[in-house]
Amino acid sequence: DAGVTQSPTHLIKTRGQHVTLRCSPISGHKSVSWYQQVLGQGPQFIFQYYEKEERGRGNFPDRFSARQFPNYSSELNVNALLLGDSALYLCASSLRTGGNLQPQHFGDGTRLSIL
Amino acid sequence: GDSVTQMEGPVTLSEEAFLTINCTYTATGYPSLFWYVQYPGEGLQLLLKATKADDKGSNKGFEATYRKETTSFHLEKGSVQVSDSAVYFCALSYNNAGNMLTFGGGTRLMVKP
């Protein structure tokens, strides 16, 4: 089975631009989460979506937004890019069984560089 | 707010040496605790977890015990291999499955033959 897939793998943008990152969860997984991992640091939680609704939000500015589609894939959007947005953006999906979410499976990430 | 602190790396060991990576946490409630591993060029993988005080998580020879009295979750392995070279992240979550994780800064382990 395919794992969590993210696209693109690498992306270069300039300050002030907008970016959209995409994530396809493992088949059957309805929960998708996004994390930002700045070089040399641990990942930071940005959003969690389940059944197309936002279920959790980390401490990120309103420039960051996300959505989940009927096929459970997800997009992360970042507006007005800053140099500090340069990072690896990780997507994770999880399965819900018996009313409980199961452990997350992470994708390999999208490396975003801001010039 | 909640936070996780890990010992700074890199940790460099010879093959078959004993490994300890320290992790302490600050939490307002009673979280579940996790160790994730990130091999070069790959995504994060769950290594082990513990959901309540005094629980021991173990996997692939690694183990960690949830110590509420010292707010710690130190990772140990009795005999490391070159293939264990990776970055290790300690994390907490108020969900047993590990959603909406709060991660530490990571510790790079380098094992030499």
mmCIF file of N, CA and C in Angstrom, chain B residues 14-75:
data_model
loop_
_atom_site.group_PDB
_atom_site.id
_atom_site.type_symbol
_atom_site.label_atom_id
_atom_site.label_comp_id
_atom_site.label_asym_id
_atom_site.label_seq_id
_atom_site.Cartn_x
_atom_site.Cartn_y
_atom_site.Cartn_z
ATOM 1 N N SER B 14 30.311 4.104 19.747
ATOM 2 C CA SER B 14 30.828 2.976 18.993
ATOM 3 C C SER B 14 29.779 1.868 18.979
ATOM 4 N N GLU B 15 29.829 1.040 17.958
ATOM 5 C CA GLU B 15 28.885 -0.076 17.857
ATOM 6 C C GLU B 15 28.944 -0.921 19.126
ATOM 7 N N GLU B 16 27.785 -1.380 19.570
ATOM 8 C CA GLU B 16 27.585 -2.213 20.763
ATOM 9 C C GLU B 16 27.655 -1.419 22.069
ATOM 10 N N ALA B 17 27.813 -0.113 22.005
ATOM 11 C CA ALA B 17 27.805 0.701 23.227
ATOM 12 C C ALA B 17 26.372 0.849 23.738
ATOM 13 N N PHE B 18 26.257 1.267 25.009
ATOM 14 C CA PHE B 18 24.961 1.521 25.638
ATOM 15 C C PHE B 18 24.519 2.944 25.318
ATOM 16 N N LEU B 19 23.232 3.085 24.986
ATOM 17 C CA LEU B 19 22.695 4.382 24.614
ATOM 18 C C LEU B 19 21.689 4.881 25.651
ATOM 19 N N THR B 20 21.829 6.145 26.011
ATOM 20 C CA THR B 20 20.784 6.861 26.746
ATOM 21 C C THR B 20 20.602 8.216 26.101
ATOM 22 N N ILE B 21 19.375 8.550 25.761
ATOM 23 C CA ILE B 21 19.035 9.899 25.306
ATOM 24 C C ILE B 21 18.004 10.436 26.287
ATOM 25 N N ASN B 22 18.363 11.527 26.958
ATOM 26 C CA ASN B 22 17.490 12.081 27.995
ATOM 27 C C ASN B 22 16.352 12.916 27.407
ATOM 28 N N CYS B 23 15.190 12.790 28.023
ATOM 29 C CA CYS B 23 14.014 13.564 27.636
ATOM 30 C C CYS B 23 13.237 13.916 28.893
ATOM 31 N N THR B 24 12.935 15.196 29.071
ATOM 32 C CA THR B 24 12.054 15.634 30.148
ATOM 33 C C THR B 24 10.942 16.468 29.547
ATOM 34 N N TYR B 25 9.832 16.548 30.257
ATOM 35 C CA TYR B 25 8.690 17.264 29.714
ATOM 36 C C TYR B 25 8.053 18.149 30.778
ATOM 37 N N THR B 26 7.335 19.148 30.313
ATOM 38 C CA THR B 26 6.480 19.993 31.146
ATOM 39 C C THR B 26 5.090 19.923 30.555
ATOM 40 N N ALA B 27 4.117 19.555 31.384
ATOM 41 C CA ALA B 27 2.761 19.392 30.877
ATOM 42 C C ALA B 27 1.752 19.852 31.911
ATOM 43 N N THR B 28 0.659 20.397 31.417
ATOM 44 C CA THR B 28 -0.401 20.861 32.311
ATOM 45 C C THR B 28 -1.308 19.714 32.735
ATOM 46 N N GLY B 29 -1.312 18.622 31.972
ATOM 47 C CA GLY B 29 -2.166 17.483 32.284
ATOM 48 C C GLY B 29 -1.357 16.214 32.361
ATOM 49 N N TYR B 30 -1.953 15.119 31.916
ATOM 50 C CA TYR B 30 -1.298 13.808 31.972
ATOM 51 C C TYR B 30 -1.205 13.244 30.558
ATOM 52 N N PRO B 31 -0.118 13.607 29.863
ATOM 53 C CA PRO B 31 -0.017 13.228 28.447
ATOM 54 C C PRO B 31 0.462 11.799 28.259
ATOM 55 N N SER B 32 0.339 11.325 27.043
ATOM 56 C CA SER B 32 1.059 10.143 26.582
ATOM 57 C C SER B 32 2.401 10.613 26.037
ATOM 58 N N LEU B 33 3.396 9.742 26.113
ATOM 59 C CA LEU B 33 4.758 10.099 25.701
ATOM 60 C C LEU B 33 5.232 9.168 24.582
ATOM 61 N N PHE B 34 6.030 9.724 23.683
ATOM 62 C CA PHE B 34 6.415 9.006 22.470
ATOM 63 C C PHE B 34 7.887 9.259 22.145
ATOM 64 N N TRP B 35 8.485 8.289 21.479
ATOM 65 C CA TRP B 35 9.763 8.487 20.798
ATOM 66 C C TRP B 35 9.557 8.192 19.324
ATOM 67 N N TYR B 36 9.999 9.152 18.497
ATOM 68 C CA TYR B 36 9.992 8.994 17.044
ATOM 69 C C TYR B 36 11.427 8.984 16.554
ATOM 70 N N VAL B 37 11.649 8.328 15.411
ATOM 71 C CA VAL B 37 12.978 8.276 14.810
ATOM 72 C C VAL B 37 12.877 8.758 13.358
ATOM 73 N N GLN B 38 13.879 9.509 12.949
ATOM 74 C CA GLN B 38 13.930 10.020 11.573
ATOM 75 C C GLN B 38 15.263 9.597 10.970
ATOM 76 N N TYR B 39 15.225 8.585 10.096
ATOM 77 C CA TYR B 39 16.426 8.145 9.398
ATOM 78 C C TYR B 39 16.737 9.120 8.268
ATOM 79 N N PRO B 40 17.979 9.214 7.856
ATOM 80 C CA PRO B 40 18.354 10.171 6.813
ATOM 81 C C PRO B 40 17.481 10.048 5.571
ATOM 82 N N GLY B 41 16.898 11.159 5.154
ATOM 83 C CA GLY B 41 16.094 11.187 3.939
ATOM 84 C C GLY B 41 14.716 10.574 4.065
ATOM 85 N N GLU B 42 14.321 10.227 5.268
ATOM 86 C CA GLU B 42 13.013 9.588 5.448
ATOM 87 C C GLU B 42 12.126 10.404 6.383
ATOM 88 N N GLY B 43 10.853 10.038 6.433
ATOM 89 C CA GLY B 43 9.924 10.697 7.337
ATOM 90 C C GLY B 43 10.024 10.132 8.749
ATOM 91 N N LEU B 44 9.270 10.717 9.644
ATOM 92 C CA LEU B 44 9.251 10.277 11.034
ATOM 93 C C LEU B 44 8.568 8.929 11.178
ATOM 94 N N GLN B 45 9.124 8.098 12.049
ATOM 95 C CA GLN B 45 8.509 6.807 12.339
ATOM 96 C C GLN B 45 8.342 6.682 13.844
ATOM 97 N N LEU B 46 7.189 6.183 14.270
ATOM 98 C CA LEU B 46 6.973 5.939 15.684
ATOM 99 C C LEU B 46 7.867 4.789 16.134
ATOM 100 N N LEU B 47 8.645 5.031 17.192
ATOM 101 C CA LEU B 47 9.535 3.999 17.722
ATOM 102 C C LEU B 47 8.877 3.275 18.900
ATOM 103 N N LEU B 48 8.364 4.035 19.857
ATOM 104 C CA LEU B 48 7.690 3.440 21.003
ATOM 105 C C LEU B 48 6.863 4.499 21.712
ATOM 106 N N LYS B 49 5.986 4.039 22.596
ATOM 107 C CA LYS B 49 5.157 4.990 23.331
ATOM 108 C C LYS B 49 4.792 4.420 24.695
ATOM 109 N N ALA B 50 4.356 5.309 25.589
ATOM 110 C CA ALA B 50 3.832 4.932 26.895
ATOM 111 C C ALA B 50 2.692 5.876 27.223
ATOM 112 N N THR B 51 1.593 5.345 27.687
ATOM 113 C CA THR B 51 0.400 6.173 27.836
ATOM 114 C C THR B 51 0.108 6.580 29.271
ATOM 115 N N LYS B 52 0.782 5.983 30.263
ATOM 116 C CA LYS B 52 0.552 6.410 31.639
ATOM 117 C C LYS B 52 1.790 6.157 32.467
ATOM 118 N N ALA B 53 1.802 6.762 33.653
ATOM 119 C CA ALA B 53 2.959 6.690 34.534
ATOM 120 C C ALA B 53 3.360 5.245 34.811
ATOM 121 N N ASP B 54 4.665 5.006 34.807
ATOM 122 C CA ASP B 54 5.308 3.715 35.085
ATOM 123 C C ASP B 54 5.193 2.717 33.924
ATOM 124 N N ASP B 55 4.480 3.091 32.853
ATOM 125 C CA ASP B 55 4.460 2.252 31.649
ATOM 126 C C ASP B 55 5.841 2.235 31.015
ATOM 127 N N LYS B 56 6.216 1.103 30.449
ATOM 128 C CA LYS B 56 7.460 1.009 29.690
ATOM 129 C C LYS B 56 7.102 0.711 28.249
ATOM 130 N N GLY B 57 7.582 1.557 27.331
ATOM 131 C CA GLY B 57 7.442 1.281 25.912
ATOM 132 C C GLY B 57 8.716 0.629 25.408
ATOM 133 N N SER B 58 8.578 -0.302 24.456
ATOM 134 C CA SER B 58 9.773 -0.958 23.921
ATOM 135 C C SER B 58 9.536 -1.363 22.477
ATOM 136 N N ASN B 59 10.628 -1.348 21.707
ATOM 137 C CA ASN B 59 10.563 -1.727 20.298
ATOM 138 C C ASN B 59 11.981 -1.797 19.751
ATOM 139 N N LYS B 60 12.303 -2.818 18.991
ATOM 140 C CA LYS B 60 13.599 -2.966 18.311
ATOM 141 C C LYS B 60 14.778 -2.837 19.273
ATOM 142 N N GLY B 61 14.627 -3.253 20.513
ATOM 143 C CA GLY B 61 15.707 -3.183 21.480
ATOM 144 C C GLY B 61 15.767 -1.868 22.237
ATOM 145 N N PHE B 62 14.990 -0.887 21.811
ATOM 146 C CA PHE B 62 14.889 0.385 22.515
ATOM 147 C C PHE B 62 13.808 0.286 23.585
ATOM 148 N N GLU B 63 13.989 1.015 24.678
ATOM 149 C CA GLU B 63 12.943 1.090 25.682
ATOM 150 C C GLU B 63 12.995 2.434 26.404
ATOM 151 N N ALA B 64 11.839 2.819 26.963
ATOM 152 C CA ALA B 64 11.739 4.056 27.725
ATOM 153 C C ALA B 64 10.617 3.886 28.735
ATOM 154 N N THR B 65 10.808 4.419 29.948
ATOM 155 C CA THR B 65 9.825 4.299 31.014
ATOM 156 C C THR B 65 9.286 5.674 31.360
ATOM 157 N N TYR B 66 7.990 5.783 31.451
ATOM 158 C CA TYR B 66 7.271 7.023 31.766
ATOM 159 C C TYR B 66 7.414 7.266 33.280
ATOM 160 N N ARG B 67 8.222 8.242 33.639
ATOM 161 C CA ARG B 67 8.480 8.575 35.044
ATOM 162 C C ARG B 67 7.789 9.884 35.380
ATOM 163 N N LYS B 68 6.632 9.784 36.027
ATOM 164 C CA LYS B 68 5.860 10.983 36.367
ATOM 165 C C LYS B 68 6.566 11.807 37.432
ATOM 166 N N GLU B 69 7.238 11.140 38.374
ATOM 167 C CA GLU B 69 7.846 11.866 39.497
ATOM 168 C C GLU B 69 9.013 12.743 39.048
ATOM 169 N N THR B 70 9.683 12.328 37.965
ATOM 170 C CA THR B 70 10.793 13.127 37.440
ATOM 171 C C THR B 70 10.441 13.754 36.091
ATOM 172 N N THR B 71 9.204 13.626 35.674
ATOM 173 C CA THR B 71 8.716 14.104 34.355
ATOM 174 C C THR B 71 9.732 13.782 33.264
ATOM 175 N N SER B 72 10.070 12.491 33.178
ATOM 176 C CA SER B 72 11.088 12.079 32.213
ATOM 177 C C SER B 72 10.635 10.861 31.423
ATOM 178 N N PHE B 73 11.291 10.671 30.270
ATOM 179 C CA PHE B 73 10.989 9.540 29.392
ATOM 180 C C PHE B 73 12.268 9.250 28.601
ATOM 181 N N HIS B 74 13.304 8.830 29.293
ATOM 182 C CA HIS B 74 14.614 8.637 28.691
ATOM 183 C C HIS B 74 14.640 7.393 27.801
ATOM 184 N N LEU B 75 15.274 7.523 26.646
ATOM 185 C CA LEU B 75 15.382 6.414 25.694
ATOM 186 C C LEU B 75 16.684 5.660 25.940
#
